[in-house]
Coordinates of C-alpha atoms and ligand atoms in Angstrom, one line a residue:
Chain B
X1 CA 39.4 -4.8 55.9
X2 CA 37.0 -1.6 55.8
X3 CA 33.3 -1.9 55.2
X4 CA 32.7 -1.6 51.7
X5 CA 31.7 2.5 50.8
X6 CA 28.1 2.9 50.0
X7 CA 27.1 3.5 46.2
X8 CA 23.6 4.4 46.4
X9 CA 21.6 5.1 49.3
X10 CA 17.8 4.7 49.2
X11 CA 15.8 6.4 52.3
X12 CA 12.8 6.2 53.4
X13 CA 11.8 6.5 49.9
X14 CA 7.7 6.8 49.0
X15 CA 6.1 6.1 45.8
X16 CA 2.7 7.3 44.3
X17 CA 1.2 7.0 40.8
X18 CA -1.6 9.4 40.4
X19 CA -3.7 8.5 37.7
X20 CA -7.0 9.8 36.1
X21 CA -9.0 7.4 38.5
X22 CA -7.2 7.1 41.3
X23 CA -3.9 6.8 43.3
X24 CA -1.9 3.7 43.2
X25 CA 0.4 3.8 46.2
X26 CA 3.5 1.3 44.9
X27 CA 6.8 2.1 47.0
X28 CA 5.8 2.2 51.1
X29 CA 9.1 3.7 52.8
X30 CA 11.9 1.6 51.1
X31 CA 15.3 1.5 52.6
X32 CA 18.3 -0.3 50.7
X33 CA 21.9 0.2 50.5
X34 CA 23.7 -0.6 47.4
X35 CA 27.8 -1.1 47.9
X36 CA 30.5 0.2 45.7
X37 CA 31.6 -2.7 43.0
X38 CA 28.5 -5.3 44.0
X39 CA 26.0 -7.0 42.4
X40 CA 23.1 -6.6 44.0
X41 CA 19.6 -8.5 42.9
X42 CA 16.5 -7.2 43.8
X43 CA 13.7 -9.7 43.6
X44 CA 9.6 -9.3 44.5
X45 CA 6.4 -10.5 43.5
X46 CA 5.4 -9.2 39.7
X47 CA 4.1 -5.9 40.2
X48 CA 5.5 -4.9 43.0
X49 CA 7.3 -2.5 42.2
X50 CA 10.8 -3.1 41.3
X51 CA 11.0 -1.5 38.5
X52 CA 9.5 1.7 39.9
X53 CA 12.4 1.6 42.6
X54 CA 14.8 1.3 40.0
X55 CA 13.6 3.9 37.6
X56 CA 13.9 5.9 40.6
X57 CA 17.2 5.3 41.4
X58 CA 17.8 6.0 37.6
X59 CA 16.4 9.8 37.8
X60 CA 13.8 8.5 35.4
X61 CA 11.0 9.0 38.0
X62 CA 10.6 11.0 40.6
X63 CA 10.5 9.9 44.7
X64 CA 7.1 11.0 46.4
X65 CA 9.1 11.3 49.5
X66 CA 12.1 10.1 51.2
X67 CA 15.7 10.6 49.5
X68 CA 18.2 8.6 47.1
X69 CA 21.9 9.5 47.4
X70 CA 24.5 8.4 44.9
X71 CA 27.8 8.8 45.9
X72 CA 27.0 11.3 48.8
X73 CA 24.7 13.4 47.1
X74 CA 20.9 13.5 45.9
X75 CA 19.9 12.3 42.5
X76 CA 18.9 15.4 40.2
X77 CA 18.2 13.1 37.1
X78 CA 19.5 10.7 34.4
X79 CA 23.2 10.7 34.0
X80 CA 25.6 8.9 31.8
X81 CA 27.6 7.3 34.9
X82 CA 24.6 5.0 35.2
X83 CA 23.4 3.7 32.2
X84 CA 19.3 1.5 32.8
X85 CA 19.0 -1.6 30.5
X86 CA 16.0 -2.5 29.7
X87 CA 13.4 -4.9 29.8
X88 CA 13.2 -6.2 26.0
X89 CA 15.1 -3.7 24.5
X90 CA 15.8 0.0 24.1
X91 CA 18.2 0.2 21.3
X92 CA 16.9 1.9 18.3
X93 CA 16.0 0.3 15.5
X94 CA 16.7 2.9 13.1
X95 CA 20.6 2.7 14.4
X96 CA 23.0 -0.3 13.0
X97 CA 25.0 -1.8 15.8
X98 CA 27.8 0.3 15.5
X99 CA 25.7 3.4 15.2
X100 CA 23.5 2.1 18.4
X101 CA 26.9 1.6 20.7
X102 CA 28.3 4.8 19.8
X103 CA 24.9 6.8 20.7
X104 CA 26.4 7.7 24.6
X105 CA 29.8 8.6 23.6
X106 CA 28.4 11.8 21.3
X107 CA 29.3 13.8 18.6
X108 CA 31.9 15.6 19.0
X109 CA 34.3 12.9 20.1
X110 CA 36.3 11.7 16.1
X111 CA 35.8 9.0 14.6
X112 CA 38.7 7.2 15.2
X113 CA 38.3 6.9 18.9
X114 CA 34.6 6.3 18.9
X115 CA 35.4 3.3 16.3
X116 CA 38.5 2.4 18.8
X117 CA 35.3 2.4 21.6
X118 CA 32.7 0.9 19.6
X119 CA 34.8 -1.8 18.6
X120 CA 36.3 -3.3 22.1
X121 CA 32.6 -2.9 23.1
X122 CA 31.7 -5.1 20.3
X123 CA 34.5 -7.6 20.9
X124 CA 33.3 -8.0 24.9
X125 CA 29.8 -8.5 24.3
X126 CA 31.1 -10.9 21.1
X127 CA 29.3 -9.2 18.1
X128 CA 32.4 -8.8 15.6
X129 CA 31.3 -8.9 12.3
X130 CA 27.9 -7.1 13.1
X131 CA 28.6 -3.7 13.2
X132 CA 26.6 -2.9 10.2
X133 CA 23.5 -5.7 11.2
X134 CA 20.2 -3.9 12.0
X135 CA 18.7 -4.3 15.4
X136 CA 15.9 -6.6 13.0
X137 CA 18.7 -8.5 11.8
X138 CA 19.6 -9.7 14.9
X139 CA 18.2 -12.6 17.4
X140 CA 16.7 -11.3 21.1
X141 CA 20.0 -12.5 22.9
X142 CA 21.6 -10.4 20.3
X143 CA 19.9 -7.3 20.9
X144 CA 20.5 -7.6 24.3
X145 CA 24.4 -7.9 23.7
X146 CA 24.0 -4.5 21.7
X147 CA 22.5 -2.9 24.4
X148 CA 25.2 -4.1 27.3
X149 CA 27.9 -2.9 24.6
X150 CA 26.1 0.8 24.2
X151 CA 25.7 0.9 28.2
X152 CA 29.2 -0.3 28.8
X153 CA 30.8 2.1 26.0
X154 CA 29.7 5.2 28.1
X155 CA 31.9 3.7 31.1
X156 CA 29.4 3.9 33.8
X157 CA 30.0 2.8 37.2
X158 CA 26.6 1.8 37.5
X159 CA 24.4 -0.7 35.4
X160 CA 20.7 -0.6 36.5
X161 CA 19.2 -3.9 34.8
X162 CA 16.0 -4.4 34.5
X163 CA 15.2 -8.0 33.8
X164 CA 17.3 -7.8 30.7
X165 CA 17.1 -11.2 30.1
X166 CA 12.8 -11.7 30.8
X167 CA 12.3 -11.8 27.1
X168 CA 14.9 -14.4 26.0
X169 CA 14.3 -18.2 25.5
X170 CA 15.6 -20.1 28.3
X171 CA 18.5 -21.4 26.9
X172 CA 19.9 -17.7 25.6
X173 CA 19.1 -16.7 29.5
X174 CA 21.1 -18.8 30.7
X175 CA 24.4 -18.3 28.3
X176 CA 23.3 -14.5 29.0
X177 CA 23.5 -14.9 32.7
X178 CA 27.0 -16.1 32.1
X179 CA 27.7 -13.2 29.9
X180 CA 27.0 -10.8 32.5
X181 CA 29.4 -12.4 35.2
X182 CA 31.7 -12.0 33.2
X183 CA 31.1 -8.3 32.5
X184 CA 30.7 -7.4 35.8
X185 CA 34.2 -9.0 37.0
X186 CA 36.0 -7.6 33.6
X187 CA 34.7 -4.0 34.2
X188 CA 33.8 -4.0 38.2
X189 CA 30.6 -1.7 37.9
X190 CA 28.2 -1.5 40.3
X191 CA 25.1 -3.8 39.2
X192 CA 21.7 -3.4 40.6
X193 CA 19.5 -6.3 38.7
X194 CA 15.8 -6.4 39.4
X195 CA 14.4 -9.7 38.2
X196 CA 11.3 -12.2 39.5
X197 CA 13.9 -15.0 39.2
X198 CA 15.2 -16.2 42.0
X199 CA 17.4 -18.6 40.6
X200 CA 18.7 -15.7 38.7
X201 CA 19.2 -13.5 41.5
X202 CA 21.2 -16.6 43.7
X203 CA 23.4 -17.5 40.9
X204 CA 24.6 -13.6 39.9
X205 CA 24.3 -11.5 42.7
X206 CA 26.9 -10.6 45.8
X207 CA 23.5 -9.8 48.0
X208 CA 19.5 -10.4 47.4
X209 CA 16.7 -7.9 48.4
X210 CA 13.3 -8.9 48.9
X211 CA 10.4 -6.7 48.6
X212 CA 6.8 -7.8 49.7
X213 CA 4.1 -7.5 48.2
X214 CA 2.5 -4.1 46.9
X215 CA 2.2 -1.4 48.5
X216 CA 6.1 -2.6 49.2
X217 CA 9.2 -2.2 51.6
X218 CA 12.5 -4.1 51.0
X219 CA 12.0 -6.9 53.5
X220 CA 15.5 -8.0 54.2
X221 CA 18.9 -8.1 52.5
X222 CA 20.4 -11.4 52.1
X223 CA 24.4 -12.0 51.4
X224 CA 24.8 -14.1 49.4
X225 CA 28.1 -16.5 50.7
X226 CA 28.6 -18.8 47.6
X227 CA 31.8 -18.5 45.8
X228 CA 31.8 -18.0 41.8
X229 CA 31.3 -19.8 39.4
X230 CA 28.3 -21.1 40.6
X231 CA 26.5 -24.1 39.8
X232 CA 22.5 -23.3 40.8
X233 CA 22.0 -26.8 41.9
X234 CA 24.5 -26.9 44.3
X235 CA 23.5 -27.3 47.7
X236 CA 24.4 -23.7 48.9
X237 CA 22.6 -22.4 46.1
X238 CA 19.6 -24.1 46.8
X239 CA 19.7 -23.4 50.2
X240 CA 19.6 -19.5 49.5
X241 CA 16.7 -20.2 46.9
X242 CA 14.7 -21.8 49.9
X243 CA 15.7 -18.8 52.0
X244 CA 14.4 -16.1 49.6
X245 CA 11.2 -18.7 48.8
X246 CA 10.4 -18.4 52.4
X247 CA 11.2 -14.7 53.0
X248 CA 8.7 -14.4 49.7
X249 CA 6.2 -16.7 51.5
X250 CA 6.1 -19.3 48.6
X251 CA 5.6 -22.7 49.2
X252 CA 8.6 -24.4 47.4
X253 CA 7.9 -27.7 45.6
X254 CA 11.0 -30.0 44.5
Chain N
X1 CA 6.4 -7.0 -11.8
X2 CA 5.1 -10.0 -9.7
X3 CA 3.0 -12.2 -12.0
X4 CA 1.8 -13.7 -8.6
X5 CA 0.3 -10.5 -7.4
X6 CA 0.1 -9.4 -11.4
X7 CA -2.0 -12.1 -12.9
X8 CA -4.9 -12.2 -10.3
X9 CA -5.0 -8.6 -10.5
X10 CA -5.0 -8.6 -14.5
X11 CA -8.2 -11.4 -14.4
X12 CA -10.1 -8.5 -12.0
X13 CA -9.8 -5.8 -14.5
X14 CA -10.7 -7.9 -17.1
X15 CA -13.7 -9.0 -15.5
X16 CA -14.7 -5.0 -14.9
X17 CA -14.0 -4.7 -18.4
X18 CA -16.0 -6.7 -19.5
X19 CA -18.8 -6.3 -17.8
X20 CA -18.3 -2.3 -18.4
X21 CA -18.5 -3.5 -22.2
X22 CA -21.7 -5.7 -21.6
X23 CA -23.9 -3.0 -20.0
X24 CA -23.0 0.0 -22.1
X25 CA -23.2 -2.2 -25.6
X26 CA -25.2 0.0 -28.3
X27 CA -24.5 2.8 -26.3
X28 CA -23.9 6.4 -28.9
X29 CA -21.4 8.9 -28.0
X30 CA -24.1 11.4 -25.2
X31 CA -24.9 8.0 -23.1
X32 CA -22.8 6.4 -20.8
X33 CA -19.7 5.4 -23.1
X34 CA -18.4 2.0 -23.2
X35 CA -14.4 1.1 -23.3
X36 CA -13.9 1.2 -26.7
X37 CA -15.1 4.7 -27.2
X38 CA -13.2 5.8 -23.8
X39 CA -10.2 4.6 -25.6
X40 CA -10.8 6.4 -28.9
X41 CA -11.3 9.6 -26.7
X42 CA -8.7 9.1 -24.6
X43 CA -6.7 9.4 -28.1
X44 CA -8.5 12.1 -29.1
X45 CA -8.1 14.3 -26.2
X46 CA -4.8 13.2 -26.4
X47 CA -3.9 14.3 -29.9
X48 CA -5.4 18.0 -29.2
X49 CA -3.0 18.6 -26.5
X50 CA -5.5 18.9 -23.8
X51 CA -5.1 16.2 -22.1
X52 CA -1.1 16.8 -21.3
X53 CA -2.0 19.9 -20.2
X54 CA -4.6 19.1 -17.5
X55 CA -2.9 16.3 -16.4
X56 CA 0.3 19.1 -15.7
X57 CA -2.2 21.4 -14.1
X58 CA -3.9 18.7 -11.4
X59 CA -0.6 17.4 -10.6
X60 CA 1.4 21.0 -10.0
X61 CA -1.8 22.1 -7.7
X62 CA -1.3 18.7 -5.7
X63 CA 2.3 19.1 -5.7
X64 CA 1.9 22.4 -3.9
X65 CA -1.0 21.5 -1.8
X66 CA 0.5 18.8 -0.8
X67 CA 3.7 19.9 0.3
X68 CA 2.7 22.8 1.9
X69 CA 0.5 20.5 4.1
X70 CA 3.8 18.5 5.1
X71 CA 5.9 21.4 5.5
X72 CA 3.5 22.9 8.2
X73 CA 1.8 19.7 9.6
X74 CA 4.7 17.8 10.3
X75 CA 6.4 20.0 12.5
X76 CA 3.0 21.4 14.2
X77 CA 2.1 17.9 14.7
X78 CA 5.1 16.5 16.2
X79 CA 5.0 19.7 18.5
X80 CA 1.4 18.6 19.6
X81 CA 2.7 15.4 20.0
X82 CA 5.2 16.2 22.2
X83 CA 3.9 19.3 24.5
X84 CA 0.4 17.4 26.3
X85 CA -0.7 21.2 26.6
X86 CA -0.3 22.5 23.0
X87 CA -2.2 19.4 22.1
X88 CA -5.2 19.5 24.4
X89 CA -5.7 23.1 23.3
X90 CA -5.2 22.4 19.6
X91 CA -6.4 19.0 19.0
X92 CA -9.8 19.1 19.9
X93 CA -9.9 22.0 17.2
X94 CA -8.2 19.8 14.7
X95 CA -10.3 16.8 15.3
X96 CA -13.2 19.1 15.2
X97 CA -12.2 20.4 11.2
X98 CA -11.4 17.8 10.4
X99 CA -14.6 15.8 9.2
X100 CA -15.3 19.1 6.9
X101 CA -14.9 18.1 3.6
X102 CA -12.4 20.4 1.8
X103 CA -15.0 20.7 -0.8
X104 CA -17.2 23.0 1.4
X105 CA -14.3 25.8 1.4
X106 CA -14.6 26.0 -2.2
X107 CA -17.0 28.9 -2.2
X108 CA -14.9 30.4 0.4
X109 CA -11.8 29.8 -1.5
X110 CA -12.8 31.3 -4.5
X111 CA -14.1 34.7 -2.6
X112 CA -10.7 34.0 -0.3
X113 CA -8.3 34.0 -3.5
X114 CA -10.8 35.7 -5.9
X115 CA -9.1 38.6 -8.4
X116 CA -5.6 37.3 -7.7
X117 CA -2.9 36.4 -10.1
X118 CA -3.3 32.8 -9.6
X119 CA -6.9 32.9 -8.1
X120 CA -7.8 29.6 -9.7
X121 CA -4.7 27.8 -8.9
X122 CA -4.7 29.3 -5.6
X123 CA -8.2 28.2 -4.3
X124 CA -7.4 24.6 -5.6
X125 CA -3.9 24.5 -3.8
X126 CA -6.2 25.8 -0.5
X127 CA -8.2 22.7 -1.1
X128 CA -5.6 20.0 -1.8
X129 CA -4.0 21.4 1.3
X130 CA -7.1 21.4 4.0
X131 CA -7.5 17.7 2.7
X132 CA -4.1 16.6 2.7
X133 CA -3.4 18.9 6.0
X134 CA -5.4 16.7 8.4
X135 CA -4.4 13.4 8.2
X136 CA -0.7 14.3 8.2
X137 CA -1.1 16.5 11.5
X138 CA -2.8 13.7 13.3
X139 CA -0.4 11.0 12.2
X140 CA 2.6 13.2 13.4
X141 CA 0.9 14.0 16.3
X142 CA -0.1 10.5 17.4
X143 CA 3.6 9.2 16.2
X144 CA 5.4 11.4 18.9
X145 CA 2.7 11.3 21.4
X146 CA 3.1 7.5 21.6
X147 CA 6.8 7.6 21.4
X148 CA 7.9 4.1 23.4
X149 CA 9.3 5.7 26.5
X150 CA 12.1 3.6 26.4
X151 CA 13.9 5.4 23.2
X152 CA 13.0 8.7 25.6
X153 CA 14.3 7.6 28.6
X154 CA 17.7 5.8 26.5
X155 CA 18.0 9.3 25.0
X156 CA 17.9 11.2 28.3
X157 CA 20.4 8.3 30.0
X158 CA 23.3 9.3 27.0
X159 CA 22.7 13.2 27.8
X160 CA 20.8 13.6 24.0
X161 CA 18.0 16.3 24.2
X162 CA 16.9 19.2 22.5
X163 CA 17.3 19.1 18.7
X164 CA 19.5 16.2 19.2
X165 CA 17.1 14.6 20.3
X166 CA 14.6 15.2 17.6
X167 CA 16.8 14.5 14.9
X168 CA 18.3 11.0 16.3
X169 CA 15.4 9.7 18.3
X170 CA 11.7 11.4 17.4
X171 CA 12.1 12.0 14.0
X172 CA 13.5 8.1 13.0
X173 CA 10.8 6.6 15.8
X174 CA 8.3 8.7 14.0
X175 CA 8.7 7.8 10.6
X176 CA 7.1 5.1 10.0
X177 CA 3.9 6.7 11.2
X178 CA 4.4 9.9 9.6
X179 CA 5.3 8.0 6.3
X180 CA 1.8 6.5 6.9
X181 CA 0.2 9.4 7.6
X182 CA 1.7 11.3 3.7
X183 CA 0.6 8.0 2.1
X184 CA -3.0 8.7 3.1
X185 CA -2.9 12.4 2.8
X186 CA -1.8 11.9 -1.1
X187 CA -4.4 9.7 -2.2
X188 CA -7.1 11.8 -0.3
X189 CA -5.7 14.7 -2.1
X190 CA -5.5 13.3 -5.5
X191 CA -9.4 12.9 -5.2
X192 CA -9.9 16.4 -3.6
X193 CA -8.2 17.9 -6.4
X194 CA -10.6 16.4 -9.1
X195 CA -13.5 17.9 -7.2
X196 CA -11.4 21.0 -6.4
X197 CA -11.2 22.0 -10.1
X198 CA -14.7 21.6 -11.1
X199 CA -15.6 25.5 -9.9
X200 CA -13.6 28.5 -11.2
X201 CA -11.0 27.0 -12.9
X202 CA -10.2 26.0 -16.5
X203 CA -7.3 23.7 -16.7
X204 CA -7.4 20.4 -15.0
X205 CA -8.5 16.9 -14.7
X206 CA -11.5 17.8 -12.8
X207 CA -12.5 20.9 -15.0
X208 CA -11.7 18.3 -18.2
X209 CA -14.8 16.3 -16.7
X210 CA -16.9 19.4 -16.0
X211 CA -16.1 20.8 -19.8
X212 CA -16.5 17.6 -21.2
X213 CA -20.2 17.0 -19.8
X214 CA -21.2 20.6 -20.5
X215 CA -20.1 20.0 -24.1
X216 CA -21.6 16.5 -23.9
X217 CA -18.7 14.7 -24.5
X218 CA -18.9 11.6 -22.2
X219 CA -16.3 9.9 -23.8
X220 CA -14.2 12.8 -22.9
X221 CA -15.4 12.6 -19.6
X222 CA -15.0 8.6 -19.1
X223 CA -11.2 9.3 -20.7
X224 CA -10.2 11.9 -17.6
X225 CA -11.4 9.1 -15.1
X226 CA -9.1 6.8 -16.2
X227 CA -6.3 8.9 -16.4
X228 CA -7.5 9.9 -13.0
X229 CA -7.3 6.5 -12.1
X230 CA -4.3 5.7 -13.5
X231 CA -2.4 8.6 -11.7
X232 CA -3.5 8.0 -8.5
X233 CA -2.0 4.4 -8.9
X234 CA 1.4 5.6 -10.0
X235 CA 1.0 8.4 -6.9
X236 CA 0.4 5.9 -4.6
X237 CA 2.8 3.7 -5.8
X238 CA 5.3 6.3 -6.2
X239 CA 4.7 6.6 -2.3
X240 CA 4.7 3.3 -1.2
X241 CA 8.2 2.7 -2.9
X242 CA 9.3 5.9 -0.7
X243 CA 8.1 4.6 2.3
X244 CA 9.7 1.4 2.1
X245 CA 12.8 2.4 1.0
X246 CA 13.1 4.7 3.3
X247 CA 12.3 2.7 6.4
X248 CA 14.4 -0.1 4.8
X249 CA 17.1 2.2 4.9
X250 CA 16.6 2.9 8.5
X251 CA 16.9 -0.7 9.1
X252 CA 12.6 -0.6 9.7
X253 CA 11.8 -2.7 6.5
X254 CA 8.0 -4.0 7.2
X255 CA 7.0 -7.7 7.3
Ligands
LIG1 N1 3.5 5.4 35.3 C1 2.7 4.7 36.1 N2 1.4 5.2 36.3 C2 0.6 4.4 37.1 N3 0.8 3.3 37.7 C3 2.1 2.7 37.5 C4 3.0 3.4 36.6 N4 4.2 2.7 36.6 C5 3.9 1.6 37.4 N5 2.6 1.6 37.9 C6 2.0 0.6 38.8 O1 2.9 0.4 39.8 C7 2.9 -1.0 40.2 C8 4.3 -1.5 40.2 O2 4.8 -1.5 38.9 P1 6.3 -2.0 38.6 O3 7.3 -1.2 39.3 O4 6.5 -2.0 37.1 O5 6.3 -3.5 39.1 P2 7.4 -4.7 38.9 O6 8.5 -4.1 38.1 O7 7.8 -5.1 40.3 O8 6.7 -5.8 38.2 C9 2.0 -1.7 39.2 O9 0.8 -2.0 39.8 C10 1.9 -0.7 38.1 O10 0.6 -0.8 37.5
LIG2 MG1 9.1 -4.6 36.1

């Protein structure tokens, strides 16, 4: 078996906020490798700057220093092969479901094909018989479902998440979490989740990164070795949850 | 109509009313005129035709004000809004106008649009447009300058930008502000234009009250407010139905 090809290389990568008052340094030489096809969590104290790392792997931001490949080459910007979720949400509310899943695939495609899109899109994330429902019509885990469907409808082969599910009661997280699983092994897309869950991170992902504290570096990468599905309580599971405690240097109390 | 929100509001006019009756009882037409005689010159203006025609004349010059305000300071505000430089050159300017109340162009506005065809109309329509001008450039401006980055960023993931982008993301995110912002601007001008048509012109509501209390005709003049009062509800109302039905169409009905 060959080593798995890299997806996303992050080097050396620098991060400063200049603001009115003064400089807030957030991202202190980051290295991380993402593979093709795996899901990879990133998890860190709040604040640290997860989200800054991904919005810089998105194109959304731009790196103070240091370099991000994709695929071989430097990031220029935002691109449709790799669609960001959101935190919350970012689907419009001015767009009905259908309307807000067909936003990527553009105008000039005809309408039969986007509905043909639209529609399996709707049917994976389980929405039939929304189409026409408002984004206000619809509960948070619903939203969230819209917003998988309009980044999956563009056929990425990246999904940045950024704790999608950090606004959803706990029982919706968790039938989410199961959601995306499934997603990610129907569709084989490179997922990079960022999320301050560690339970989260050890029950989706193929490998964890931990990042310290701010000004921050990725402190190690962990595999992760337990097979799917996984049960969180399982002993493996836990034992990977007191791994990434310690690494986080959190005294875990059972 | 509601007879929740109705009835409580009916018991408040009557109470006004009332005490309106009360304090102007024995009153003669030349003092400060009591209902009853409002409502018999209300008639009265009514039957001579005057009153249809003033009421046609305030409401064409706030038409035109009005729209002519939205038609430049929509786009000029959303610009502001969205280019940081335009808007720290302009803005300050704006703000700084801003607290000038239209009514202190009026002299200027007459000079301005003196000796022309429509000089009267014109200065008026200058007037309803400063005031109604203002409000709706700052609400644009504000809406698209506090656009939720996360519509921006989802638009620029899918490859939208350019006018693309402004017609399926900043305009709809904008609306509800801007919808705000026409609301204000139509009420403020409905009051302007009273004041507006109390110098140089001779058709109106405002000149109505001006001619009335130069012919001492306070009933005449006490009829005019509460057609002016009346019209501004049905404006405002008029608006509020847009604005909901609009954003309710857009799937943004308010709580
Ligand atoms: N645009 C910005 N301007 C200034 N500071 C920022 C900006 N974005 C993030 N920060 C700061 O960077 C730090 C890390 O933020 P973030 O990446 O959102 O953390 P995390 O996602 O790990 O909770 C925070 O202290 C935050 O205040
Ligand atoms: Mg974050």
């Amino acid at each position: 078996m060959s080593e798995p090809a890299s997806k996303i290389v992050v080097r050396d990568v620098y991060k400063t906020f200049s603001t009115k008052k003064d400089d807030v340094q957030v991202l202190d030489g980051v290295n991380l490798e993402v593979r093709e096809g795996e899901f990879l969590a990133i998890v860190g104290p709040s604040g640290c700057g997860k989200s800054t790392l991904l919005n810089c792997m998105a194109g959304f931001e731009k790196v103070t220093s240091g370099s991000i490949d994709i695929d071989g080459e430097g990031i220029v910007g935002p691109s449709r092969k790799r669609v960001f979720v959101f935190q919350e949400t970012g689907i419009f509310p001015w767009y009905s479901v259908w309307d807000n899943i067909g936003f990527g695939l553009g105008k000039k495609m005809a309408f039969d094909e986007k509905h043909e899109i639209v529609m399996k899109y709707i049917n994976l994330v389980g929405l039939q018989g929304f189409e026409k429902a408002f984004p206000n019509e619809l509960s948070g885990g619903m939203k969230q479902r819209v917003e998988f469907a309009r980044a999956l409808a563009v056929e990425p082969d990246v999904l940045f998440l950024d704790e999608p599910f950090g606004a959803l009661d706990a029982f919706t997280r968790l039938e989410m979490r199961r959601e995306i699983v499934h997603i990610w092994q129907e569709t084989k897309k490179t997922c990079i989740l960022v999320t301050h869950d560690v339970e989260e991170a050890v029950e989706l992902s193929d490998r964890i990164a931990v990042m310290t504290r701010r000004p921050a570096v990725v402190h190690s990468v962990i595999d992760n070795p337990n097979s799917r599905p996984r049960d969180p309580d399982d002993s493996g599971c836990r034992e990977l949850k007191d791994q990434v405690f310690e690494i986080l240097g959190v005294e875990r109390r059972v | 109509m509601n007879p929740r929100t109705f009835l409580p509001a009916l018991v408040g006019f009557t109470v006004f009313v009332g005490f309106w009756h009360l304090a102007t009882l024995g009153n003669s037409i030349g003092d400060l005129p009591g209902p009853w005689i409002t409502i018999v010159g209300l008639i009265d203006v009514a039957r001579q035709g005057l009153l249809w025609k003033n009421i046609v004349a305030s409401v064409f010059r706030v038409a035109w004000g009005f729209s002519l305000a939205a038609l430049i300071g929509i786009p000029l505000g959303m610009a502001f809004g969205w280019f940081p430089r335009l808007r720290n050159m302009f803005n300050p300017l704006i703000q700084a106008l801003r607290p000038i109340s239209p009514i202190a162009w009026l002299p200027f506005a007459v000079i301005m649009f003196g000796g022309t065809a429509m000089s009267s109309d014109l200065s008026a329509i200058f007037l309803i447009f400063l005031s109604a001008f203002f409000p709706i450039i700052t609400s644009s401006t504000s809406a698209i300058a506090s656009l939720d980055v996360k519509y921006v960023r989802s638009a620029e993931n899918f490859g939208v930008n350019g006018l693309e982008f402004f017609r399926r993301v900043a305009l709809p995110a904008a609306l509800p502000q801007i919808l705000t912002g026409l609301r204000l601007a139509l009420g403020i001008a409905w009051v302007v234009v009273v004041a507006a048509e109390m110098l140089g012109v001779e058709t109106g509501l405002g000149y109505q009250v001006m001619d009335s209390r130069n012919a001492l005709r306070m009933d005449y003049v006490s009829a005019a407010m509460v057609v002016i009062a009346v019209i501004g509800l049905l404006l405002d109302t008029a608006m509020a139905r847009v604005e909901s039905t609009a954003l309710a169409r857009r799937g943004m009905a308010q709580r």
